[in-house]
Amino acid sequence: MSVLNKVESGYLQLMRILVLALATIVLVGVVVLGVSAVSDYNAKPATVSEAIDIKASAFKLDDDAAEGAGDDAAKQHPGAAKLEAALADVINKHGKTLLGASFQFDKAEVHELVIGALEDPDQGEPFLTSQTAYLDQVLGRADVAKQAKTSEAFYAIVNKVFVDYHMAYAAEKERISNAKDEAKLDASGKRSGVYISVYMIAALFSAFIMLVLLIVQIRIERSIRVMSEANVRA
């Protein structure tokens, strides 16, 4: 009988250790889930850079030419004159370099293009500023210079740069918009996951309480057994 009591006592002791270990694991899980839930609850959309950087090296030459912009002196817009002058200066600089010192470009030729961009809510001054820099870089490329041997070829390339940049800029704007939407959805998904985490925390914490009660029960059982054995010996 004494051997059976010792074996039973050993099993109770082993059960106590296992329950303690399991309770500790459950408690750690509750803490980890709690920290994760708090982090997800405060989740914000990831920052998406709105900088549009279109590389001039991506410009490709072909035989297509776009129609030039007309003159519309009647339209006025704050800052238009400065932007027109900057664009015309780039065209004049490269025109003189490629076609000779006699080349002359009138900024009035880009008036309608500038006004149209300024009145477009998706473009505006940032578009024109970056487009001017892009045109400057493209016309400075050696492969482009080889193609611009005549006035007609030069203007065809300039017009194509305008068309290509417009398309690339619109594509970049759409990419940024999509990236922002994805960031918002990701943050929203994380916040929705908080509720699932709360349910899991509640379940794990309930299991933890049950395990603690089981430990108490095992200790009480052992104490009663010890007292019984003591009474038998007495």
Tab-separated table of C-alpha atoms in Angstrom:
chain	number	residue	atom	x	y	z
A	1	MET	CA	0.000	0.000	0.000
A	2	SER	CA	2.884	2.317	0.811
A	3	VAL	CA	4.359	1.726	-2.648
A	4	LEU	CA	1.020	2.584	-4.292
A	5	ASN	CA	0.811	5.775	-2.232
A	6	LYS	CA	4.290	6.765	-3.291
A	7	VAL	CA	3.507	6.095	-6.958
A	8	GLU	CA	0.258	8.057	-6.709
A	9	SER	CA	2.054	10.906	-4.959
A	10	GLY	CA	4.677	10.891	-7.699
A	11	TYR	CA	2.010	11.090	-10.396
A	12	LEU	CA	0.357	13.993	-8.588
A	13	GLN	CA	3.689	15.761	-8.353
A	14	LEU	CA	4.344	15.156	-12.074
A	15	MET	CA	0.829	16.368	-12.918
A	16	ARG	CA	1.459	19.506	-10.891
A	17	ILE	CA	4.663	20.237	-12.797
A	18	LEU	CA	2.990	19.661	-16.185
A	19	VAL	CA	0.033	21.857	-15.279
A	20	LEU	CA	2.374	24.600	-14.056
A	21	ALA	CA	4.337	24.441	-17.310
A	22	LEU	CA	1.155	24.520	-19.389
A	23	ALA	CA	-0.246	27.413	-17.364
A	24	THR	CA	2.970	29.351	-17.923
A	25	ILE	CA	2.803	28.739	-21.682
A	26	VAL	CA	-0.849	29.867	-21.758
A	27	LEU	CA	-0.012	33.007	-19.777
A	28	VAL	CA	2.832	33.863	-22.169
A	29	GLY	CA	0.432	33.344	-25.085
A	30	VAL	CA	-2.047	35.753	-23.494
A	31	VAL	CA	0.652	38.408	-23.102
A	32	VAL	CA	1.926	37.981	-26.678
A	33	LEU	CA	-1.584	38.145	-28.130
A	34	GLY	CA	-2.338	41.176	-25.992
A	35	VAL	CA	0.710	43.054	-27.223
A	36	SER	CA	-0.082	42.084	-30.825
A	37	ALA	CA	-3.714	43.180	-30.436
A	38	VAL	CA	-2.705	46.583	-29.052
A	39	SER	CA	-0.216	47.035	-31.919
A	40	ASP	CA	-2.812	46.086	-34.545
A	41	TYR	CA	-5.485	48.281	-32.931
A	42	ASN	CA	-3.184	51.286	-33.318
A	43	ALA	CA	-2.174	50.278	-36.863
A	44	LYS	CA	-2.028	53.123	-39.347
A	45	PRO	CA	-1.704	52.990	-43.146
A	46	ALA	CA	1.892	52.586	-44.253
A	47	THR	CA	3.460	55.793	-45.551
A	48	VAL	CA	3.444	55.961	-49.336
A	49	SER	CA	5.847	58.367	-51.004
A	50	GLU	CA	4.108	60.779	-53.354
A	51	ALA	CA	7.348	61.685	-55.114
A	52	ILE	CA	7.145	61.036	-58.842
A	53	ASP	CA	10.513	60.265	-60.383
A	54	ILE	CA	10.384	59.417	-64.076
A	55	LYS	CA	13.816	58.544	-65.439
A	56	ALA	CA	14.839	60.199	-68.699
A	57	SER	CA	16.715	57.022	-69.587
A	58	ALA	CA	13.335	55.309	-69.998
A	59	PHE	CA	12.451	57.518	-72.984
A	60	LYS	CA	12.444	55.546	-76.255
A	61	LEU	CA	12.831	57.029	-79.692
A	62	ASP	CA	10.586	56.074	-82.602
A	63	ASP	CA	9.298	57.562	-85.840
A	64	ASP	CA	6.001	58.825	-84.425
A	65	ALA	CA	5.481	62.527	-83.916
A	66	ALA	CA	2.836	64.186	-81.814
A	67	GLU	CA	0.966	67.320	-82.818
A	68	GLY	CA	2.388	70.563	-81.453
A	69	ALA	CA	0.609	72.798	-78.999
A	70	GLY	CA	-1.081	75.928	-80.316
A	71	ASP	CA	-1.051	79.494	-79.060
A	72	ASP	CA	-3.804	80.834	-76.829
A	73	ALA	CA	-2.712	84.184	-75.512
A	74	ALA	CA	-6.165	84.878	-74.133
A	75	LYS	CA	-5.704	82.400	-71.279
A	76	GLN	CA	-3.842	83.605	-68.212
A	77	HIS	CA	-2.734	81.795	-65.090
A	78	PRO	CA	-0.549	82.845	-62.124
A	79	GLY	CA	2.947	81.517	-62.603
A	80	ALA	CA	2.305	80.430	-66.193
A	81	ALA	CA	4.791	82.897	-67.681
A	82	LYS	CA	7.624	81.609	-65.495
A	83	LEU	CA	6.871	77.977	-66.344
A	84	GLU	CA	6.569	78.778	-70.052
A	85	ALA	CA	9.915	80.575	-69.957
A	86	ALA	CA	11.617	77.656	-68.177
A	87	LEU	CA	10.302	75.167	-70.732
A	88	ALA	CA	11.219	77.415	-73.659
A	89	ASP	CA	14.720	77.941	-72.232
A	90	VAL	CA	15.330	74.175	-72.211
A	91	ILE	CA	14.116	73.833	-75.809
A	92	ASN	CA	16.208	76.811	-76.924
A	93	LYS	CA	19.309	75.547	-75.114
A	94	HIS	CA	19.246	72.143	-76.768
A	95	GLY	CA	17.975	73.513	-80.091
A	96	LYS	CA	20.961	75.848	-80.372
A	97	THR	CA	23.319	73.042	-79.352
A	98	LEU	CA	21.922	70.528	-81.831
A	99	LEU	CA	20.787	72.738	-84.713
A	100	GLY	CA	22.933	75.843	-84.459
A	101	ALA	CA	23.019	79.269	-82.860
A	102	SER	CA	20.319	80.569	-85.211
A	103	PHE	CA	17.704	78.294	-83.637
A	104	GLN	CA	14.999	80.260	-81.850
A	105	PHE	CA	11.944	78.957	-80.001
A	106	ASP	CA	9.125	81.245	-78.869
A	107	LYS	CA	7.697	80.444	-75.446
A	108	ALA	CA	4.228	81.277	-76.790
A	109	GLU	CA	4.378	77.906	-78.529
A	110	VAL	CA	4.032	76.119	-75.173
A	111	HIS	CA	1.463	78.487	-73.686
A	112	GLU	CA	-1.515	76.196	-74.265
A	113	LEU	CA	0.397	73.173	-72.983
A	114	VAL	CA	1.332	75.001	-69.774
A	115	ILE	CA	-2.165	76.398	-69.187
A	116	GLY	CA	-3.716	72.982	-69.783
A	117	ALA	CA	-1.432	71.381	-67.203
A	118	LEU	CA	-2.039	74.139	-64.648
A	119	GLU	CA	-5.811	73.739	-64.988
A	120	ASP	CA	-5.600	69.955	-64.624
A	121	PRO	CA	-6.054	69.010	-60.907
A	122	ASP	CA	-3.937	65.889	-61.457
A	123	GLN	CA	-0.987	67.850	-62.845
A	124	GLY	CA	-0.414	71.481	-61.929
A	125	GLU	CA	2.937	73.163	-61.346
A	126	PRO	CA	4.746	70.033	-59.995
A	127	PHE	CA	3.957	68.245	-63.257
A	128	LEU	CA	5.312	71.068	-65.407
A	129	THR	CA	8.445	71.478	-63.299
A	130	SER	CA	9.301	67.786	-63.438
A	131	GLN	CA	8.372	67.612	-67.139
A	132	THR	CA	10.788	70.432	-67.922
A	133	ALA	CA	13.588	68.653	-66.057
A	134	TYR	CA	12.715	65.403	-67.856
A	135	LEU	CA	12.828	67.124	-71.257
A	136	ASP	CA	16.206	68.646	-70.393
A	137	GLN	CA	17.601	65.217	-69.499
A	138	VAL	CA	16.178	63.480	-72.576
A	139	LEU	CA	17.470	66.103	-75.019
A	140	GLY	CA	20.870	65.831	-73.349
A	141	ARG	CA	21.176	62.139	-74.229
A	142	ALA	CA	23.682	61.251	-76.954
A	143	ASP	CA	21.329	58.848	-78.764
A	144	VAL	CA	18.622	61.514	-78.902
A	145	ALA	CA	21.076	64.117	-80.206
A	146	LYS	CA	21.986	61.808	-83.098
A	147	GLN	CA	18.333	61.682	-84.175
A	148	ALA	CA	17.712	65.445	-83.898
A	149	LYS	CA	19.686	66.512	-86.966
A	150	THR	CA	16.893	68.603	-88.479
A	151	SER	CA	14.373	71.055	-87.092
A	152	GLU	CA	11.513	68.684	-87.925
A	153	ALA	CA	13.187	65.756	-86.172
A	154	PHE	CA	14.006	67.925	-83.164
A	155	TYR	CA	10.425	69.099	-82.732
A	156	ALA	CA	9.092	65.580	-83.296
A	157	ILE	CA	11.255	64.352	-80.410
A	158	VAL	CA	10.182	67.248	-78.176
A	159	ASN	CA	6.509	66.536	-78.851
A	160	LYS	CA	7.014	62.829	-78.216
A	161	VAL	CA	8.694	63.632	-74.901
A	162	PHE	CA	5.605	65.617	-73.884
A	163	VAL	CA	3.277	62.748	-74.820
A	164	ASP	CA	5.387	60.048	-73.186
A	165	TYR	CA	5.891	62.037	-70.003
A	166	HIS	CA	2.162	62.721	-69.716
A	167	MET	CA	1.438	58.980	-69.912
A	168	ALA	CA	4.237	58.037	-67.490
A	169	TYR	CA	3.134	60.710	-65.002
A	170	ALA	CA	-0.469	59.486	-65.075
A	171	ALA	CA	0.732	55.902	-64.532
A	172	GLU	CA	2.812	56.980	-61.526
A	173	LYS	CA	-0.123	58.882	-60.035
A	174	GLU	CA	-2.300	55.785	-60.388
A	175	ARG	CA	0.403	53.594	-58.802
A	176	ILE	CA	0.654	55.940	-55.808
A	177	SER	CA	-3.134	56.024	-55.441
A	178	ASN	CA	-3.308	52.207	-55.534
A	179	ALA	CA	-0.474	51.929	-53.011
A	180	LYS	CA	-2.339	54.245	-50.634
A	181	ASP	CA	-5.540	52.222	-50.995
A	182	GLU	CA	-3.642	48.998	-50.273
A	183	ALA	CA	-2.025	50.566	-47.206
A	184	LYS	CA	-5.439	51.631	-45.896
A	185	LEU	CA	-6.883	48.155	-46.481
A	186	ASP	CA	-3.914	46.559	-44.714
A	187	ALA	CA	-4.344	48.819	-41.675
A	188	SER	CA	-8.096	48.160	-41.651
A	189	GLY	CA	-7.453	44.406	-41.796
A	190	LYS	CA	-5.100	44.612	-38.838
A	191	ARG	CA	-7.669	46.526	-36.797
A	192	SER	CA	-10.328	43.926	-37.675
A	193	GLY	CA	-7.981	41.181	-36.498
A	194	VAL	CA	-7.944	42.765	-33.051
A	195	TYR	CA	-11.411	41.344	-32.315
A	196	ILE	CA	-10.244	37.820	-33.124
A	197	SER	CA	-7.218	38.361	-30.882
A	198	VAL	CA	-9.491	39.496	-28.042
A	199	TYR	CA	-11.550	36.298	-28.314
A	200	MET	CA	-8.382	34.204	-28.304
A	201	ILE	CA	-7.033	36.088	-25.297
A	202	ALA	CA	-10.289	35.499	-23.431
A	203	ALA	CA	-10.198	31.765	-24.257
A	204	LEU	CA	-6.547	31.398	-23.256
A	205	PHE	CA	-7.045	33.340	-20.058
A	206	SER	CA	-10.021	31.133	-19.173
A	207	ALA	CA	-7.820	28.084	-19.765
A	208	PHE	CA	-5.173	29.650	-17.557
A	209	ILE	CA	-7.670	30.130	-14.712
A	210	MET	CA	-8.830	26.509	-15.076
A	211	LEU	CA	-5.254	25.280	-14.915
A	212	VAL	CA	-4.597	27.370	-11.819
A	213	LEU	CA	-7.691	25.871	-10.172
A	214	LEU	CA	-6.436	22.408	-11.152
A	215	ILE	CA	-3.103	23.138	-9.510
A	216	VAL	CA	-4.898	24.213	-6.345
A	217	GLN	CA	-6.982	21.031	-6.446
A	218	ILE	CA	-3.858	18.888	-6.803
A	219	ARG	CA	-2.218	20.649	-3.865
A	220	ILE	CA	-5.339	20.132	-1.750
A	221	GLU	CA	-5.414	16.446	-2.754
A	222	ARG	CA	-1.774	16.030	-1.771
A	223	SER	CA	-2.325	17.807	1.566
A	224	ILE	CA	-5.300	15.574	2.391
A	225	ARG	CA	-3.300	12.476	1.466
A	226	VAL	CA	-0.392	13.571	3.663
A	227	MET	CA	-2.741	14.211	6.566
A	228	SER	CA	-4.409	10.807	6.066
A	229	GLU	CA	-1.064	9.037	6.083
A	230	ALA	CA	-0.092	10.892	9.224
A	231	ASN	CA	-3.302	9.820	10.957
A	232	VAL	CA	-2.752	6.189	9.904
A	233	ARG	CA	0.740	6.200	11.351
A	234	ALA	CA	-0.548	7.708	14.576
